[in-house]
PDB file of C-alpha atoms in Angstrom:
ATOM      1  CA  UNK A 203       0.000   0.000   0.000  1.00 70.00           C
ATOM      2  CA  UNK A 204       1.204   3.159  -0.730  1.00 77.00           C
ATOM      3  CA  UNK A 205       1.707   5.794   1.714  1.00 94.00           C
ATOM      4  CA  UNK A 206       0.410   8.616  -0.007  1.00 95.00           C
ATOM      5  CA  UNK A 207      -2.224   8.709  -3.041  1.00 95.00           C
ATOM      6  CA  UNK A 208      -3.537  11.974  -5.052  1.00 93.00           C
ATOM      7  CA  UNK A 209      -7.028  11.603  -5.611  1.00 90.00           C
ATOM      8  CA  UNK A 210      -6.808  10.720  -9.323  1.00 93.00           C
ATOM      9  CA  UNK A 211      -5.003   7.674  -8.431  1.00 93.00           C
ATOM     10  CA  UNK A 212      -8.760   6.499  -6.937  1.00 93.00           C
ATOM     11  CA  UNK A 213     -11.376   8.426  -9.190  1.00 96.00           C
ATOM     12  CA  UNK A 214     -14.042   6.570 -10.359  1.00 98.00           C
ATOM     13  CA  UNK A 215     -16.790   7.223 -12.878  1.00 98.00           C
ATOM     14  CA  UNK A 216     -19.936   5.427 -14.222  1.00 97.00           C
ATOM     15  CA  UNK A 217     -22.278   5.731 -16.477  1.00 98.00           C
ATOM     16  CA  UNK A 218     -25.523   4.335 -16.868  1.00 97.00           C
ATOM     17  CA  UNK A 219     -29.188   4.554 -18.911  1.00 98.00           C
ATOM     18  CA  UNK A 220     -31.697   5.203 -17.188  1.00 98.00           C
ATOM     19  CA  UNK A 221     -34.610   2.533 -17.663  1.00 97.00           C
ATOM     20  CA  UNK A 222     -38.594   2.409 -16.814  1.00 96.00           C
ATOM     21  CA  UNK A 223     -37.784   0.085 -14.090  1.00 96.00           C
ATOM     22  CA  UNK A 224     -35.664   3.040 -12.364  1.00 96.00           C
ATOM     23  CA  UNK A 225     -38.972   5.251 -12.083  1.00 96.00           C
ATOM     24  CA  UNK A 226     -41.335   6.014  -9.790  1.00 93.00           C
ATOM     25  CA  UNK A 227     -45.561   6.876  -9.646  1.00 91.00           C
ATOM     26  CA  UNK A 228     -44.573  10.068 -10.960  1.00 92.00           C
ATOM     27  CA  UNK A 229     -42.284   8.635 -14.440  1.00 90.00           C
ATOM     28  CA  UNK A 230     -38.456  10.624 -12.728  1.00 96.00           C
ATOM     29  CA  UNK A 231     -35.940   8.694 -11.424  1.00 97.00           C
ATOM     30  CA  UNK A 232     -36.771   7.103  -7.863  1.00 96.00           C
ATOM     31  CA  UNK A 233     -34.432   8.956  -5.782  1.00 95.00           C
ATOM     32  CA  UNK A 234     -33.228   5.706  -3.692  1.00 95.00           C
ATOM     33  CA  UNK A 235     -31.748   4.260  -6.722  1.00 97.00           C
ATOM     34  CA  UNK A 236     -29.756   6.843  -7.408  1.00 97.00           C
ATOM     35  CA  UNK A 237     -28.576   7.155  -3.870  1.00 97.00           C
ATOM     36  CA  UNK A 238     -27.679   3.487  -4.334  1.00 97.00           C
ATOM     37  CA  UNK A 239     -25.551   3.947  -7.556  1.00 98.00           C
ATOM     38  CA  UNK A 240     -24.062   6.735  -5.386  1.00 98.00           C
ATOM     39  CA  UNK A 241     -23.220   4.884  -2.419  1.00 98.00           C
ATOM     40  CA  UNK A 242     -21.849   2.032  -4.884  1.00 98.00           C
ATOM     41  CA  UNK A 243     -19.399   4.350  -6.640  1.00 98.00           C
ATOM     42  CA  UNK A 244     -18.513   5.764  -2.930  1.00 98.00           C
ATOM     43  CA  UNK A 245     -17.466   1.982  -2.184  1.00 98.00           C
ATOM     44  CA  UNK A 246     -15.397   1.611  -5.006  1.00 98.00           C
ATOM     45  CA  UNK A 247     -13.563   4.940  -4.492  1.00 98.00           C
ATOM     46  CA  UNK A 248     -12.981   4.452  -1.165  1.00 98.00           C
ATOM     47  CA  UNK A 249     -12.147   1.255  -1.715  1.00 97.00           C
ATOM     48  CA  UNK A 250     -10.054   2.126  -4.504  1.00 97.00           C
ATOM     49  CA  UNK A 251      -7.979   4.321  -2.474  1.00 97.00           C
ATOM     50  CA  UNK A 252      -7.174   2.403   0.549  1.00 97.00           C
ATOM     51  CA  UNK A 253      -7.158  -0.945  -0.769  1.00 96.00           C
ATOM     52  CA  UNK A 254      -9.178  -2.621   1.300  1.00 97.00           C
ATOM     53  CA  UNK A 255     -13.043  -3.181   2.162  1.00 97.00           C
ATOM     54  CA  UNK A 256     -14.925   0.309   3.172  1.00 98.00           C
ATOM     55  CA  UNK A 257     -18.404   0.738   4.967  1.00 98.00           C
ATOM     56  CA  UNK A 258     -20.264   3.950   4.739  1.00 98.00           C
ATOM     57  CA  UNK A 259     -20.414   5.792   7.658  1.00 96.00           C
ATOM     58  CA  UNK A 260     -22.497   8.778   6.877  1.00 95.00           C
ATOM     59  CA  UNK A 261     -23.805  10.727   4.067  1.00 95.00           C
ATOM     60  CA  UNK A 262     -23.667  14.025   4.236  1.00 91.00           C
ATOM     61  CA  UNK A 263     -27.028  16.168   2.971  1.00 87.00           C
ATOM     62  CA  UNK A 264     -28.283  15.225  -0.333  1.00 92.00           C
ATOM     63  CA  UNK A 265     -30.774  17.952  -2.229  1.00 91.00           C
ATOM     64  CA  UNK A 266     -31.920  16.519  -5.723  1.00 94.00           C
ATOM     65  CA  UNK A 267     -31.879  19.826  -7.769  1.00 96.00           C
ATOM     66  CA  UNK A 268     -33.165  18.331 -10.771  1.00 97.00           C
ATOM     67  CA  UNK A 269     -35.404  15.623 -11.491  1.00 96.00           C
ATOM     68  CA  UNK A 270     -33.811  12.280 -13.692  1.00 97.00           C
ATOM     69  CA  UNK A 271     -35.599  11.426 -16.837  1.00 96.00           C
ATOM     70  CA  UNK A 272     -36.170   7.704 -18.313  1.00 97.00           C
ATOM     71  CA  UNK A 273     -33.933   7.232 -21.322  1.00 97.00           C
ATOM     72  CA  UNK A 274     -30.982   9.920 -19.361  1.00 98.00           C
ATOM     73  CA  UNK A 275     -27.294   9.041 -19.211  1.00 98.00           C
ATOM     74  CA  UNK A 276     -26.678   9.115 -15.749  1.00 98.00           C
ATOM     75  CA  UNK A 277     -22.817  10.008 -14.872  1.00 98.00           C
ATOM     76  CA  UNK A 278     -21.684   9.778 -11.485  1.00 98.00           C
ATOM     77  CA  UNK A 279     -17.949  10.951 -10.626  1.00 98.00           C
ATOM     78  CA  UNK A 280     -16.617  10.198  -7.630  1.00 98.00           C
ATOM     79  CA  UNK A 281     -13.383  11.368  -5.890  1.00 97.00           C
ATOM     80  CA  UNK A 282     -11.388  10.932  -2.463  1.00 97.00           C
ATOM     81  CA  UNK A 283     -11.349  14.561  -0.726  1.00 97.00           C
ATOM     82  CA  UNK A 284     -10.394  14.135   2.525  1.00 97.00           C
ATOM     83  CA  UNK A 285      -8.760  11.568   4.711  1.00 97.00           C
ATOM     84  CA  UNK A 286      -8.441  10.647   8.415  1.00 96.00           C
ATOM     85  CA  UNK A 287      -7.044   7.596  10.073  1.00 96.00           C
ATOM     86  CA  UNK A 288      -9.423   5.367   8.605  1.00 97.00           C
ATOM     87  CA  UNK A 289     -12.068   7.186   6.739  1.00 97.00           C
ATOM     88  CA  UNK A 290     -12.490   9.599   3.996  1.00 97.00           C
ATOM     89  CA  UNK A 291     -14.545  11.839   2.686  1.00 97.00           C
ATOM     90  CA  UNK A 292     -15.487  10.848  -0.783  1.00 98.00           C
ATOM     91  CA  UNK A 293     -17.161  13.427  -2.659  1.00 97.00           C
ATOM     92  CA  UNK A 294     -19.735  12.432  -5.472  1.00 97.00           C
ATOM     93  CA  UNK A 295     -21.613  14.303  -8.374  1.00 97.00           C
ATOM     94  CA  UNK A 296     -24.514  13.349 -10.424  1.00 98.00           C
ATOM     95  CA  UNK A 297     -25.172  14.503 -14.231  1.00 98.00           C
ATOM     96  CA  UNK A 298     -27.361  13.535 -16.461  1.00 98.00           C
ATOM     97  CA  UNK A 299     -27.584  13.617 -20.223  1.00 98.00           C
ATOM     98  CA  UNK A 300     -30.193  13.987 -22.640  1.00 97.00           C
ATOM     99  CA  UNK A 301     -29.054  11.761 -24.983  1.00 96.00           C
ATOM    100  CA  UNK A 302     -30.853  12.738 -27.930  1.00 96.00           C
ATOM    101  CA  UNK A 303     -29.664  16.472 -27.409  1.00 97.00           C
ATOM    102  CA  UNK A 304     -26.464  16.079 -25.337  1.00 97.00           C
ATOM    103  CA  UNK A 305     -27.731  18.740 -23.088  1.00 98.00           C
ATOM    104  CA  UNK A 306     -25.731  17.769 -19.795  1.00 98.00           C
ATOM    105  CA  UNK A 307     -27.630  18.618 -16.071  1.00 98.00           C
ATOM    106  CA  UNK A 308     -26.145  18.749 -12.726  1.00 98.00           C
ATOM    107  CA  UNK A 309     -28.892  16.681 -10.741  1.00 97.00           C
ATOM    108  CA  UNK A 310     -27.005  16.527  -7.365  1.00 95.00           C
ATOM    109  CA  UNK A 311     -23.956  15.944  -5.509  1.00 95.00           C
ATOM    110  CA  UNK A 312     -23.356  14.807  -2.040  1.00 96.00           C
ATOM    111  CA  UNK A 313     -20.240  13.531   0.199  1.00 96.00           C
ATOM    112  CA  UNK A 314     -20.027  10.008   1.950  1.00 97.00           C
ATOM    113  CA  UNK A 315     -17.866   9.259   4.701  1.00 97.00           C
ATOM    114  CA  UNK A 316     -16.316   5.769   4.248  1.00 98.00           C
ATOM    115  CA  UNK A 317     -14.308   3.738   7.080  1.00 98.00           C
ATOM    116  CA  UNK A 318     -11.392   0.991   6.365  1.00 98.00           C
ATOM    117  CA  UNK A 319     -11.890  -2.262   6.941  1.00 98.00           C
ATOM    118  CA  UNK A 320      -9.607  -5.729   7.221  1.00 96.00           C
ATOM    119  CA  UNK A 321     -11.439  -8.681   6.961  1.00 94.00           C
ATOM    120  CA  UNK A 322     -12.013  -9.079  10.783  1.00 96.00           C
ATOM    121  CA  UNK A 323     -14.271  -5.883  10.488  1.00 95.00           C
ATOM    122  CA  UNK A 324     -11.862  -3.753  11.728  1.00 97.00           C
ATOM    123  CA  UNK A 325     -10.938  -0.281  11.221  1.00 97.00           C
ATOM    124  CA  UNK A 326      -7.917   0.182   9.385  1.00 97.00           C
ATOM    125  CA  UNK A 327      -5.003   2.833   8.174  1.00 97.00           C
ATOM    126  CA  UNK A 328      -5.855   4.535   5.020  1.00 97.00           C
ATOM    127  CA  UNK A 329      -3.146   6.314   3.342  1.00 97.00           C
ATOM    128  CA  UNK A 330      -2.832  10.017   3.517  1.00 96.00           C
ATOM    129  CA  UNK A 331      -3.789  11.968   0.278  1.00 96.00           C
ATOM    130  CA  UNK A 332      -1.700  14.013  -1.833  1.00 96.00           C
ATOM    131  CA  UNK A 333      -3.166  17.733  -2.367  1.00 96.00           C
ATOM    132  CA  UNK A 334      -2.180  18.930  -5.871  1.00 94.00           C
ATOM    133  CA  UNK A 335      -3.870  22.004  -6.546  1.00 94.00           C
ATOM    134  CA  UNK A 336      -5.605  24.927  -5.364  1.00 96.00           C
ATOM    135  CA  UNK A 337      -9.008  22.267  -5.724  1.00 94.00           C
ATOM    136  CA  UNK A 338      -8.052  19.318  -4.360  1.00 94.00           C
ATOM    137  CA  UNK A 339      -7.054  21.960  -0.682  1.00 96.00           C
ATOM    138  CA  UNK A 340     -10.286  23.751  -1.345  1.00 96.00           C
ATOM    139  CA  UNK A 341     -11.925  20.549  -1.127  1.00 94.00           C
ATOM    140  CA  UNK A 342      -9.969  19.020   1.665  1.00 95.00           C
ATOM    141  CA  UNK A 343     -10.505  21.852   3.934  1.00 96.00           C
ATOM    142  CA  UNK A 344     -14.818  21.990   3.249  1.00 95.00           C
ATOM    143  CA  UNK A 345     -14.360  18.733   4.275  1.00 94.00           C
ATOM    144  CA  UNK A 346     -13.139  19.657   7.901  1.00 94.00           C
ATOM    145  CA  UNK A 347     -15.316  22.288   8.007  1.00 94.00           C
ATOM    146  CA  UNK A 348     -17.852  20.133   7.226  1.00 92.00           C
ATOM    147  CA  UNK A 349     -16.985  18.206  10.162  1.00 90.00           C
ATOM    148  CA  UNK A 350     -16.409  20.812  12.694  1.00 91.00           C
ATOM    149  CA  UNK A 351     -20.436  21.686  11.895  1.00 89.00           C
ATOM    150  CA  UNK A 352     -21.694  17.989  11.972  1.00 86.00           C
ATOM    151  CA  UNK A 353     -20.369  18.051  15.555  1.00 86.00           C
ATOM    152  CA  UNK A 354     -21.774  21.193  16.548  1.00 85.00           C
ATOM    153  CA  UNK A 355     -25.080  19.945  15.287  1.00 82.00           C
ATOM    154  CA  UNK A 356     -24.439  16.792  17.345  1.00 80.00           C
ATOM    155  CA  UNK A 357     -24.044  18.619  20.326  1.00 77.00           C
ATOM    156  CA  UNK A 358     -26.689  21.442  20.001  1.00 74.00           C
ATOM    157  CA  UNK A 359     -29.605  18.413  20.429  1.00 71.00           C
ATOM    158  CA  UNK A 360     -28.570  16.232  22.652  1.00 71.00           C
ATOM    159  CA  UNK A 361     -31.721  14.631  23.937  1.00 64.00           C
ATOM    160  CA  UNK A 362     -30.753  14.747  28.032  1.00 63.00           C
ATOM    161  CA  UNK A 363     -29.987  18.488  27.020  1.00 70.00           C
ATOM    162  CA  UNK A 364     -32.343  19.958  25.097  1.00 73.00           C
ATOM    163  CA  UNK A 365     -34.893  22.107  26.617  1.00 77.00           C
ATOM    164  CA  UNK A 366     -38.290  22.418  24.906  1.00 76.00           C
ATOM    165  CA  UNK A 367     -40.083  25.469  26.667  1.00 81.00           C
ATOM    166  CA  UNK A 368     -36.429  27.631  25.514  1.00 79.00           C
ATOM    167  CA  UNK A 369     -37.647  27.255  21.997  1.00 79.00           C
ATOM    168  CA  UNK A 370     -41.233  27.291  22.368  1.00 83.00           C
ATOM    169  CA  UNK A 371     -41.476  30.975  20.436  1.00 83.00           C
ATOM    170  CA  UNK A 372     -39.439  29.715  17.416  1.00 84.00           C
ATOM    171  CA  UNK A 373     -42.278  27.097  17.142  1.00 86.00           C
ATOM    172  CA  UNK A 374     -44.793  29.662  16.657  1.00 84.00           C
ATOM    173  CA  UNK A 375     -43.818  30.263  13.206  1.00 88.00           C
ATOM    174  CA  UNK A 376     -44.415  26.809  12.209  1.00 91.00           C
ATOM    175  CA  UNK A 377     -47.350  24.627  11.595  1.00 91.00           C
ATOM    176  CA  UNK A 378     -47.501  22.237  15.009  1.00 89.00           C
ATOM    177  CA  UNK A 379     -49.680  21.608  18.205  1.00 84.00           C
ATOM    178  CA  UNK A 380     -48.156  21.224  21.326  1.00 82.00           C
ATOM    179  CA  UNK A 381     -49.870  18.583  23.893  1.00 84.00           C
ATOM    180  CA  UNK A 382     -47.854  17.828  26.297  1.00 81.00           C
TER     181      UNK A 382
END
């Protein structure tokens, strides 16, 4: 294994048509399946760069900015942007083409966090990752940031903490009932 990879060394990109079967009630894309051909190219990214098995861990926030169409070239690119001990932060973007047109959409892009893992199901050393340009940094440091505001989340709702009645006025803008 080596002890440093740049992120090109793991890149991965598919492609793939988009079929009737992939719909839902409404005719678009079902959503799930392509947050299953995104977790898949996650895996073999991950995977890719540390040379071993990988297990998602988290996906960050997902918005589907535009909708999939049957008969759309799907493209999903996937690259390693940051690593820790054992994870990293694998960052993946959807597009889809019209086919008939080439008319190429951004449909959405999200970032999985994917642990190491030997085949006794533990954790593991990935190697370090070797920043090349201004993009690759930009990317590696949104991904600590990224980080630093998952855990302030975390810690802002902690169940034994969180007191109800110190937010009751924010709920009055929204659309709920309180009995208690």
């Amino acid at each position: 294994m080596k002890k440093y990879k740049t992120n090109k060394d793991s890149r991965v990109l598919i492609s793939e048509l988009m079929l009737p079967s992939h719909s839902n009630f409404s005719g678009k894309i079902h959503g799930g399946y392509i947050l299953s051909l995104m977790d898949q190219i996650a895996f073999a990214c991950a995977s890719k760069h540390s040379e071993t098995y990988c297990v998602t861990a988290s996906v960050d926030k997902v918005d589907f900015l535009k909708p999939v169409e049957v008969g759309e070239l799907v493209t999903l690119k996937a690259s390693v942007n940051h690593v820790g001990t054992t994870s990293m932060v694998v960052g993946v973007r959807v597009e889809a083409e019209n086919i008939q047109t080439g008319k190429i959409k951004h449909c959405n892009s999200s970032y999985f966090t994917m642990v190491a893992k030997d085949n006794a199901g533990k954790s593991v050393a990935v190697p370090g990752l070797i920043l090349e340009n201004k993009t690759a940094v930009r990317r590696f440091v949104r991904s600590i940031i990224r980080k630093e505001d998952a855990k302030v989340r975390r810690g802002r709702f902690k169940a034994s903490e969180f007191e109800y009645e110190s937010h009751l006025e924010l709920l009055k803008e929204y659309n709920v009932k309180i009995e208690l």
